[in-house]
Coordinates of C-alpha atoms in Angstrom, one line a residue:
X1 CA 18.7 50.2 -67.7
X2 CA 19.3 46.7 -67.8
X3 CA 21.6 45.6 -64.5
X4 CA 24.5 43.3 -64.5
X5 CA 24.1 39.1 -64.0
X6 CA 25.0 39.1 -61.1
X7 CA 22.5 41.5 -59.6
X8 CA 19.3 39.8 -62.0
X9 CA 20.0 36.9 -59.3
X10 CA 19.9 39.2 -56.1
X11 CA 16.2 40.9 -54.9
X12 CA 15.4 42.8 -51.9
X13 CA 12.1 43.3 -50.4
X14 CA 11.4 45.8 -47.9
X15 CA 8.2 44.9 -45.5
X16 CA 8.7 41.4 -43.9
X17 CA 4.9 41.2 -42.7
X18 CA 2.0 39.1 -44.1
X19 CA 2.9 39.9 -47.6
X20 CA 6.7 40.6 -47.8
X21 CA 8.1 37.5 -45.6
X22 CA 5.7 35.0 -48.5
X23 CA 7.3 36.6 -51.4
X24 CA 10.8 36.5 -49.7
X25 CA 10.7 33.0 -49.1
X26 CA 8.8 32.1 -52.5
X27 CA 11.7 34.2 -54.7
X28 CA 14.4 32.3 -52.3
X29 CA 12.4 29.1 -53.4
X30 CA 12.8 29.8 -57.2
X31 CA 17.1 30.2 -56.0
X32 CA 17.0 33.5 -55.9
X33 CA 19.3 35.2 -53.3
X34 CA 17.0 37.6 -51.1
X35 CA 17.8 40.1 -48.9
X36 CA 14.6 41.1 -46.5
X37 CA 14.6 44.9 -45.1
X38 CA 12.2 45.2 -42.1
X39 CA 12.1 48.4 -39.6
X40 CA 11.7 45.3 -37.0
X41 CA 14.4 44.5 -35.3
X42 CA 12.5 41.5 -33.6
X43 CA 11.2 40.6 -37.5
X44 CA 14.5 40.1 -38.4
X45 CA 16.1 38.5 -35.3
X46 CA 13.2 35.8 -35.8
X47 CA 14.2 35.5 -39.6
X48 CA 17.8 34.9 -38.2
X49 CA 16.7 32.0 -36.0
X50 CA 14.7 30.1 -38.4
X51 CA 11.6 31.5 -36.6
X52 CA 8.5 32.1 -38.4
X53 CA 5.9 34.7 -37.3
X54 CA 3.7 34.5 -40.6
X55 CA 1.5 31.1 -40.3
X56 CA 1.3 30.8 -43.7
X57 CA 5.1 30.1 -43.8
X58 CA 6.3 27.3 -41.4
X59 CA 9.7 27.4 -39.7
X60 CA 10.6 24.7 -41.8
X61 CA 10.0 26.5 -45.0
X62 CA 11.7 29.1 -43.6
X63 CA 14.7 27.0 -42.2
X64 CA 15.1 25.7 -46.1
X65 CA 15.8 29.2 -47.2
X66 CA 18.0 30.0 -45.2
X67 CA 21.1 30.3 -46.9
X68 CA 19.0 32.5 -49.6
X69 CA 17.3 34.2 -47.1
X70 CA 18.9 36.8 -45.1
X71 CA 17.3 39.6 -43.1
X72 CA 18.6 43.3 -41.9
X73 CA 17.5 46.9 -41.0
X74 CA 19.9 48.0 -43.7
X75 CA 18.7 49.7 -47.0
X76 CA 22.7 50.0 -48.0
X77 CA 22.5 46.2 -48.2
X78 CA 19.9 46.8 -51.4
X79 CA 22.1 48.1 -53.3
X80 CA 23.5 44.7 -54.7
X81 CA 20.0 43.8 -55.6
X82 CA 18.7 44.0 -59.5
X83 CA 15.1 44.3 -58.2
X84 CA 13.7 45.7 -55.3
X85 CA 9.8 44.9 -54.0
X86 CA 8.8 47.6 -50.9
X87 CA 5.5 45.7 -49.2
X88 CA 4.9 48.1 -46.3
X89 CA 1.7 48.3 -44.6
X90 CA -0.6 51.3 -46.4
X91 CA -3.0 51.6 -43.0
X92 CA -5.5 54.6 -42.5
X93 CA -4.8 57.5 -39.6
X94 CA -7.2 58.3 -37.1
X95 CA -8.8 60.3 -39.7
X96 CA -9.5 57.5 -41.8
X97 CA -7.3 58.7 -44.3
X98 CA -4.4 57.0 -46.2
X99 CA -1.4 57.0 -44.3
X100 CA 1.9 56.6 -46.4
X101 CA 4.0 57.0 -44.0
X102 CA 5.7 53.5 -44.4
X103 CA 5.9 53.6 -47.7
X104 CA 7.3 57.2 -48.0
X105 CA 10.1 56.7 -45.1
X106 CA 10.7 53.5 -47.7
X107 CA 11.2 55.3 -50.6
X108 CA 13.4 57.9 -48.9
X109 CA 15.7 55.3 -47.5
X110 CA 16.0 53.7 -50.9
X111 CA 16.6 56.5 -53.0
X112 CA 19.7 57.0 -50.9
X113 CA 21.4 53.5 -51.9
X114 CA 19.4 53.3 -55.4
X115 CA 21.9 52.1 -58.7
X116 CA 21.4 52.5 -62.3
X117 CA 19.5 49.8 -63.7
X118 CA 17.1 48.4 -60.7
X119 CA 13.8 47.7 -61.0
X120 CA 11.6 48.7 -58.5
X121 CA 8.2 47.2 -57.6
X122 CA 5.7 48.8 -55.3
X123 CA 3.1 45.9 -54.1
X124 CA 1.3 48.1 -51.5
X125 CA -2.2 48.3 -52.0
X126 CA -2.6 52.2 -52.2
X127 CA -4.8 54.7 -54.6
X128 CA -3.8 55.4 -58.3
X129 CA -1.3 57.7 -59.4
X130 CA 0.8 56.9 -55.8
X131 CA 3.5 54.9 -57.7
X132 CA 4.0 58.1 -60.3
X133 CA 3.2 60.9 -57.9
X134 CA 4.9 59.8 -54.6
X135 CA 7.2 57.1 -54.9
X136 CA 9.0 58.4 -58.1
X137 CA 10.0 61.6 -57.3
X138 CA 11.6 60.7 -53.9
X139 CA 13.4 57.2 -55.7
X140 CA 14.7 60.6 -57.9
X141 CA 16.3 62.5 -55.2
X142 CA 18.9 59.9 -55.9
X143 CA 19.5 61.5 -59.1
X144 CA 18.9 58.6 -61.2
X145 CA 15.6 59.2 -63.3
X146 CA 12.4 56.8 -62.7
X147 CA 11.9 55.1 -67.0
X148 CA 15.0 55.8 -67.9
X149 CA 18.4 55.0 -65.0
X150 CA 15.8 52.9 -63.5
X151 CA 12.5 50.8 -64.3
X152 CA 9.4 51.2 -61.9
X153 CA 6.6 49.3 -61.5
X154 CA 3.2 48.5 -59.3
X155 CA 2.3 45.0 -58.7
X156 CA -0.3 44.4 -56.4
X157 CA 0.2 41.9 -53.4
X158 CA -3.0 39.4 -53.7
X159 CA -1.9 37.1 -50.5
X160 CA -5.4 36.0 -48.5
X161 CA -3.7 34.7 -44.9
X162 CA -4.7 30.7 -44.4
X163 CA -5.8 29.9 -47.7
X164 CA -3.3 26.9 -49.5
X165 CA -5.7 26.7 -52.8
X166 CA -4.3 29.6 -54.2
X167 CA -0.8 30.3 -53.7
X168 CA 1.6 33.0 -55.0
X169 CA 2.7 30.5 -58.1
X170 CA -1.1 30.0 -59.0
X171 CA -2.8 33.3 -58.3
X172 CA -2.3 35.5 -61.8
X173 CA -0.1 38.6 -61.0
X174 CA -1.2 42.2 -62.3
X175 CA 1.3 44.5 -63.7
X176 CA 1.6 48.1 -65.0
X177 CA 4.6 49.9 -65.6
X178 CA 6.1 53.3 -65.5
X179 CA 6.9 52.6 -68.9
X180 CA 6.6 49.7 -71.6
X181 CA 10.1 48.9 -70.8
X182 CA 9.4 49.1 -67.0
X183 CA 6.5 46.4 -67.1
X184 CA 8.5 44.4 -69.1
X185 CA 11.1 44.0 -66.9
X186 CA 8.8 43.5 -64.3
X187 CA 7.2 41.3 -66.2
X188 CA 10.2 39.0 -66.3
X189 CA 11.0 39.1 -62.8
X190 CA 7.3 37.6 -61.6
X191 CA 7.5 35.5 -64.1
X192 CA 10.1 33.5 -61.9
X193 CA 7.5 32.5 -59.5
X194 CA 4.1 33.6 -61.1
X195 CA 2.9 30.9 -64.1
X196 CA 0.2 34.6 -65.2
X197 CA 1.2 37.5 -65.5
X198 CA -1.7 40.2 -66.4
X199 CA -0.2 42.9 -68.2
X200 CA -1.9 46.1 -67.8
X201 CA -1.0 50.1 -69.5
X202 CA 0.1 51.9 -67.1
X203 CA 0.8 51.5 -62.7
X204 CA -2.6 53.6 -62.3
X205 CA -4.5 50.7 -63.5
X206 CA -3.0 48.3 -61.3
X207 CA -3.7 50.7 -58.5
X208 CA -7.4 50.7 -59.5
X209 CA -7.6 47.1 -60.4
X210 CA -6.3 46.3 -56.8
X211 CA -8.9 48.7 -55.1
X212 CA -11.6 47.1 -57.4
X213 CA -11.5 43.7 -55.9
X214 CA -11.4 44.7 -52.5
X215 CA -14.4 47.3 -53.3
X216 CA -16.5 45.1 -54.8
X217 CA -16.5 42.8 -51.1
X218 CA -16.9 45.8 -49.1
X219 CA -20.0 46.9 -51.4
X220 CA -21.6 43.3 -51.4
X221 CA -20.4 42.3 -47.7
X222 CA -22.2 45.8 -46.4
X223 CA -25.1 44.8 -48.6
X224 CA -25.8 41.3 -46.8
X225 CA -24.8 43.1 -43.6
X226 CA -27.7 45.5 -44.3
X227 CA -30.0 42.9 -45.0
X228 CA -29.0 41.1 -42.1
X229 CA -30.0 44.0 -39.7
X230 CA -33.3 44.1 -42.0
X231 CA -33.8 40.6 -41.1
X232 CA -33.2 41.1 -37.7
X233 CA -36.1 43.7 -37.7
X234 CA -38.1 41.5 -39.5
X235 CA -37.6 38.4 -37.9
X236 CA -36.2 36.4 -40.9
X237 CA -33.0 34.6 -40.4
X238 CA -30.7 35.8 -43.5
X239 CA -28.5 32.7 -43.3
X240 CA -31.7 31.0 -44.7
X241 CA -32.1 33.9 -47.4
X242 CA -28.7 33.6 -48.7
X243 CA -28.5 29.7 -48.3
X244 CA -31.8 30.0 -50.5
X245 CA -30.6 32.8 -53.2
X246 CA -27.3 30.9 -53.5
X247 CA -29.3 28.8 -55.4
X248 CA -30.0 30.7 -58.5
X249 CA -27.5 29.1 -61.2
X250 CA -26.2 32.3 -62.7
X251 CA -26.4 36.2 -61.8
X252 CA -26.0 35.9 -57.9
X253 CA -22.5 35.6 -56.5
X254 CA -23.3 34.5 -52.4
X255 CA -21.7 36.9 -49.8
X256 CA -22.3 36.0 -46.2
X257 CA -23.0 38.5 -43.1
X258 CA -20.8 39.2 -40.4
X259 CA -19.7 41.0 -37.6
X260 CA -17.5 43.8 -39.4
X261 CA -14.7 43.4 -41.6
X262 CA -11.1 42.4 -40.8
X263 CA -7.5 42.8 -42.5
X264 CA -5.2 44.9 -43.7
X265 CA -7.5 45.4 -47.4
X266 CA -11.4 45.1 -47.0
X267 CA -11.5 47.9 -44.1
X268 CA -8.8 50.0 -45.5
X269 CA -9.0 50.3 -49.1
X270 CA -12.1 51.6 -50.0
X271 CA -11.1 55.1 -48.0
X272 CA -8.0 55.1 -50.1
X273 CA -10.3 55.2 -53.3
X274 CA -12.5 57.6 -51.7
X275 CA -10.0 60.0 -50.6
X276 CA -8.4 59.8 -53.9
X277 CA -11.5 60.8 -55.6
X278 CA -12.5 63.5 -54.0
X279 CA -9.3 65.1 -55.4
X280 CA -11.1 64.6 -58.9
X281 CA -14.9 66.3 -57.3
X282 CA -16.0 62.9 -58.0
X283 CA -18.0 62.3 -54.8
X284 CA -18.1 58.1 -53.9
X285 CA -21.0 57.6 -51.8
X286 CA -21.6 54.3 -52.9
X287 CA -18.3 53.1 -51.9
X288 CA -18.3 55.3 -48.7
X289 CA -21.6 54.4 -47.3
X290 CA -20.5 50.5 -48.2
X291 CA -17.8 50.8 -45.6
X292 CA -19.9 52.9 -43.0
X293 CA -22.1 50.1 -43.2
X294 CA -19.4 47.3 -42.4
X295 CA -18.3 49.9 -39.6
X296 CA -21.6 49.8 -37.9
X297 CA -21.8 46.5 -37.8
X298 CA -19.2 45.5 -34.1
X299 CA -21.9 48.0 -32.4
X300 CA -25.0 46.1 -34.2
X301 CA -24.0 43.2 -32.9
X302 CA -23.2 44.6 -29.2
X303 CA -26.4 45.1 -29.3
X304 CA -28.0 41.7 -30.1
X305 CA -25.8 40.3 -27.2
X306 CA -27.4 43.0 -25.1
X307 CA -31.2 42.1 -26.4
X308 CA -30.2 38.2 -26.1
X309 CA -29.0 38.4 -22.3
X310 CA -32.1 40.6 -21.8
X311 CA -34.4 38.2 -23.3
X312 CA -32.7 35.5 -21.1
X313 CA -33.1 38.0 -18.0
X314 CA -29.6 38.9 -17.5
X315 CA -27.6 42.4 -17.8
X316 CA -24.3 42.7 -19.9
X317 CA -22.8 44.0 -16.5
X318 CA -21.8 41.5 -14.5
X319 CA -22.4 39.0 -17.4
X320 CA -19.8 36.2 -18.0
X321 CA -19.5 36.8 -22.0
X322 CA -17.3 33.9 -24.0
X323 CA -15.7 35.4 -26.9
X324 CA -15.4 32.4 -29.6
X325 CA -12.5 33.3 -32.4
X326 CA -11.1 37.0 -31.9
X327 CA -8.9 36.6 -35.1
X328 CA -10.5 38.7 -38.0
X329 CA -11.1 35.5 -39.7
X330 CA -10.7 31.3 -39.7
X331 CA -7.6 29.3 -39.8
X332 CA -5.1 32.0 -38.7
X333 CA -3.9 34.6 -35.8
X334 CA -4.4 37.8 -37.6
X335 CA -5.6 40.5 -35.4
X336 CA -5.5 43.8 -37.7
X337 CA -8.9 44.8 -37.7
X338 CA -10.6 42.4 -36.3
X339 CA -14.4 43.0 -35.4
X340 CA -13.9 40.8 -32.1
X341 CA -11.8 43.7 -30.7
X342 CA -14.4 46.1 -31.1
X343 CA -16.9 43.8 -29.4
X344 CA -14.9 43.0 -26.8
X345 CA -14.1 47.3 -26.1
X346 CA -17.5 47.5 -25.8
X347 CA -18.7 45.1 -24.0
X348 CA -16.0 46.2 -21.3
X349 CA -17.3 49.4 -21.1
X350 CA -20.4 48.2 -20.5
X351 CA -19.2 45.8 -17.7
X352 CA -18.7 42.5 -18.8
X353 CA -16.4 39.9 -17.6
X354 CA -14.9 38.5 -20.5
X355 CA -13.2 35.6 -21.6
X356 CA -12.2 34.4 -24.7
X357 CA -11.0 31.1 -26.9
X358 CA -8.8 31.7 -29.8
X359 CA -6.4 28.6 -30.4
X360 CA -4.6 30.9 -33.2
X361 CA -4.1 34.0 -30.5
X362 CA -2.4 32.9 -27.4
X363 CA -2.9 36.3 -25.2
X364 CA -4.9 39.9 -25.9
X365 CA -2.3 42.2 -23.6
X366 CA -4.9 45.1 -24.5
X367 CA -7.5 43.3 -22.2
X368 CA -5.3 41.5 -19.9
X369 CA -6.5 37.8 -21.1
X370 CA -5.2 34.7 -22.7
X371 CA -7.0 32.4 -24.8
X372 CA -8.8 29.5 -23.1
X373 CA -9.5 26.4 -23.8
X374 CA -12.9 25.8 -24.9
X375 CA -14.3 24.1 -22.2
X376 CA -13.0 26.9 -19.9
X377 CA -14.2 29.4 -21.8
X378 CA -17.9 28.1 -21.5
X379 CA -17.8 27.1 -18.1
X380 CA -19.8 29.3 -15.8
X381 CA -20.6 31.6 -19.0
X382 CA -23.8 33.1 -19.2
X383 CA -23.8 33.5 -22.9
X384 CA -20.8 32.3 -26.1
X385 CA -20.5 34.7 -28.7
X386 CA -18.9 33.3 -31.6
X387 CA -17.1 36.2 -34.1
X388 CA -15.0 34.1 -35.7
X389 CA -15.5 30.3 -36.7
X390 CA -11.6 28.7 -36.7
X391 CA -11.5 24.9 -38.5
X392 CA -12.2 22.0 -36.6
X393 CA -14.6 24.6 -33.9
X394 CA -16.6 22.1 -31.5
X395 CA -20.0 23.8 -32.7
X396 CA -21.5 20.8 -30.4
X397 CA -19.9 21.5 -27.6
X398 CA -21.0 24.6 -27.7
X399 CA -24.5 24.0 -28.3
X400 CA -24.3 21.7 -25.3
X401 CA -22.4 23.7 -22.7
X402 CA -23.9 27.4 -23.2
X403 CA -27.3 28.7 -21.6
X404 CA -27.1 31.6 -24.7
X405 CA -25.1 31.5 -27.9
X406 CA -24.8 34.0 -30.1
X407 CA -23.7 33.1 -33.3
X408 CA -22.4 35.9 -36.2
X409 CA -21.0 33.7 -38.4
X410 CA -23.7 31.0 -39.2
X411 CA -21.8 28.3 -37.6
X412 CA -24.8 27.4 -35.9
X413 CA -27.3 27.8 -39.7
X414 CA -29.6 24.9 -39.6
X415 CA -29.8 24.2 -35.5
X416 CA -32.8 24.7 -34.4
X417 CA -32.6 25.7 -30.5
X418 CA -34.1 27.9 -28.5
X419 CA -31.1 29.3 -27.1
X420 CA -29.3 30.0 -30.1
X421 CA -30.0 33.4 -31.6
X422 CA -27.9 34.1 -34.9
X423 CA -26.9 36.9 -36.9

C-alpha cells in the first residue's frame, strides 16, 4: 500500500472553496506539487490567473504557487497523486438534513481513476461512520479494497475565515484512520505542514470530535442568545451580564449574543449529529433545541427593529433601514449563512427600503443592492442596524449620523444614548 516516490511528492485535493484552496496553497508551500479538482469552472479559471477568491489567501500567495499549483475539472488528473484530500461542502437540504451530495458525486468520480497505494483523506465535516459507511464502499467500486490496496482516513478541516493567529501550521490536526496503517500514513502526510498531529482510534472519533467543537458553540451561543431575549423582557442589557460574568477567574468560558449563526459549521453541524443519532433511538434535544434557538434568533431581532422604529414613531414600511455588515461575521466577505440575509428577507416583506454597507461584499444580486459607503448608507436613514461589526467600523460615526441604531453585536456596549437600543 505504500505508493511510489514520485507520487509521495504529488497531492490532489478536490473542493477549492474556503477550506480546500488554503490547504492547496499551504501543501504547494511545503514544495509539494498539487493538483486542485473543483466542479467550478470559474474556480479554476481564477486559479489559472493568479486570482484569488478566498481572502484568506492573497493573489500573491497564490501567484507564488503557481508553478505547484495547478487547477482542473479533471479527476483522471488524480491519479498521479499519492494522496488525495476531497474538501466538498457537507450543507443541509431543505429538510435540514445532511446533504452528501458533493461528497458522494466526489467519491464516485474518484473511485473511477483510484490506484493501488493512495491515501485518501476526507476533511468534510460530516456525522460519524460517513468515512466507513459512504465513502469506502463507492472508493471500492474501483476494485481496490479501502485498508488494504489503499489507506483511508478522516481529518477534519479546522480553517476559521479571517483569523491569522492560528493558521493551518499552528492549529493541531486530528486524525483517525480506517486502519492503524491508514492513520499512519496520514499521519505522515500532515505532518508536512501541521507541527500536531492528534492521533485518534478510529475515523468515527474524528467525525465526533469535529461535531463536538462546533456543538459545544451552538449549545453555549443559543444559551446567551436565550438570555439575551430574557434580558430583553426584563430590561437588563446582557452585554453588561456577560461583560460582568466574564469576570469569574475559572469555570465560565464568555460567549457573546448575536443575531443568528453564520458559516458553513456552527448552523450546519449540529443537524448532522442529530440526524445521525436518531438512527441509534438516541433522541438529541439538547443539541436540537440549541440550534432552534440560534434559528429564532434573525426573526427576534426583526422584531426589536420593529419595536425600536415604533418607539421612535415610525413603521418598518416605508422606513429607510441601514444594514451595517451583511457578512456572517468580521474581517471577511463570507455570506453562507449569514443572519443579515434573513433580516434583510424580512424586513422586505415587511416593506422596507433597504440599504446596506459591507466593505467585504461589494453587491447582494438577491436584493438588487450594492454596498455603500458608510456615510451613504446613513444618510437619510431612519434607523442603522448593525449585524455584523467588520475591523476598523466607524462606531462614531454612527452614533453621530443615525436618529435609531440598533446594535446586535455590542459594538455600541458601554454608550450610553438614548437612541441606541442593543441586543
Amino acid at each position: 500500500m505504500t505508493p511510489g516516490h514520485n507520487q509521495d511528492s504529488v497531492v490532489g485535493v478536490v473542493g477549492l472553496g474556503y477550506v480546500g484552496l488554503p490547504l492547496a496553497v499551504a501543501l504547494a508551500e511545503a514544495g509539494l506539487q498539487v493538483i486542485g479538482v473543483d466542479v467550478d469552472q470559474r474556480k479554476v479559471d481564477a486559479l489559472a490567473a493568479g486570482e484569488s477568491y478566498i481572502e484568506d489567501i492573497s493573489s500573491e500567495r497564490l501567484r507564488s504557487v503557481s508553478r505547484r499549483l495547478n487547477a482542473s475539472k479533471r479527476y483522471a488528473d488524480l491519479s498521479v497523486a499519492g494522496t488525495v484530500v476531497i474538501a466538498v461542502p457537507t450543507p443541509l437540504n431543505r429538510n435540514r438534513e445532511p446533504d452528501l451530495g458533493p461528497l458522494l458525486a466526489s467519491g464516485r468520480a474518484l473511485a473511477t481513476v483510484l490506484v493501488r497505494g493512495q491515501l485518501i483523506v476526507l476533511e468534510s465535516t460530516t456525522y460519524p461512520g460517513t468515512t466507513r459507511e459512504q465513502l469506502a464502499p463507492l472508493l471500492e467500486e474501483s476494485g481496490l479494497a479501502a485498508g488494504r490496496d489503499f489507506a483511508l482516513a478522516f481529518s477534519p478541516e479546522r480553517i476559521d475565515p479571517g483569523r491569522t493567529d492560528f493558521t493551518m501550521r499552528n492549529t493541531p490536526k486530528i486524525v483517525g484512520g480506517l486502519t492503524d496503517a491508514c492513520r499512519q500514513r496520514a499521519v505522515a502526510f500532515y505532518s508536512q505542514i501541521c507541527d500536531e498531529i492528534v492521533e485518534v482510534s478510529t475515523p468515527e472519533a474524528a467525525e465526533l470530535a469535529k461535531l463536538l467543537e462546533n456543538v459545544f458553540r451552538s449549545v453555549n451561543i443559543a444559551l446567551v442568545n436565550e438570555l439575551a431575549m430574557l434580558g430583553d423582557r426584563m430590561g437588563i442589557d446582557i452585554w453588561e451580564v456577560v461583560d460582568a460574568a466574564s469576570s469569574k477567574p475559572y469555570g465560565f468560558m464568555s460567549f457573546e449574543p448575536g443575531p443568528g449563526l453564520g458559516g458553513h459549521c456552527l448552523p450546519v453541524d449540529p443537524f448532522y449529529l442529530a440526524w445521525k443519532a436518531r438512527e441509534y433511538d438516541v433522541p438529541t434535544e439538547f443539541i436540537e433545541l440549541a440550534g432552534e434557538v440560534n434559528q429564532k434568533m434573525p426573526f427576534f431581532c426583526v422584531e426589536k427593529i420593529t419595536r425600536a422604529l415604533n418607539d421612535h414613531s415610525k413603521p418598518v414600511r416605508g422606513s429607510r433601514i441601514a444594514i451595517i455588515g451583511v457578512a456572517y461575521k468580521g474581517g471577511v466577505g463570507d455570506l453562507r449563512e449569514s443572519p443579515a440575509l434573513r433580516i434583510m428577507a424580512l424586513l422586505d416583506s415587511l416593506g422596507a427600503d433597504l440599504v446596506y454597507h459591507d466593505p467585504y461584499v461589494p453587491e447582494l444580486p438577491e436584493h438588487d443592492l450594492r454596498s455603500q459607503s458608510l456615510a451613504s448608507a446613513l444618510e437619510g436613514a431612519d434607523a442603522a442596524v448593525i449585524v455584523t461589526r467588520h475591523p476598523d467600523l466607524d462606531i462614531d460615526q454612527i452614533i453621530t449620523s443615525a436618529p435609531l441604531i440598533i446594535d446586535f453585536r455590542g459594538a455600541t456596549r458601554g454608550i450610553a444614548a438614548r437612541h441606541v437600543v442593543r441586543l
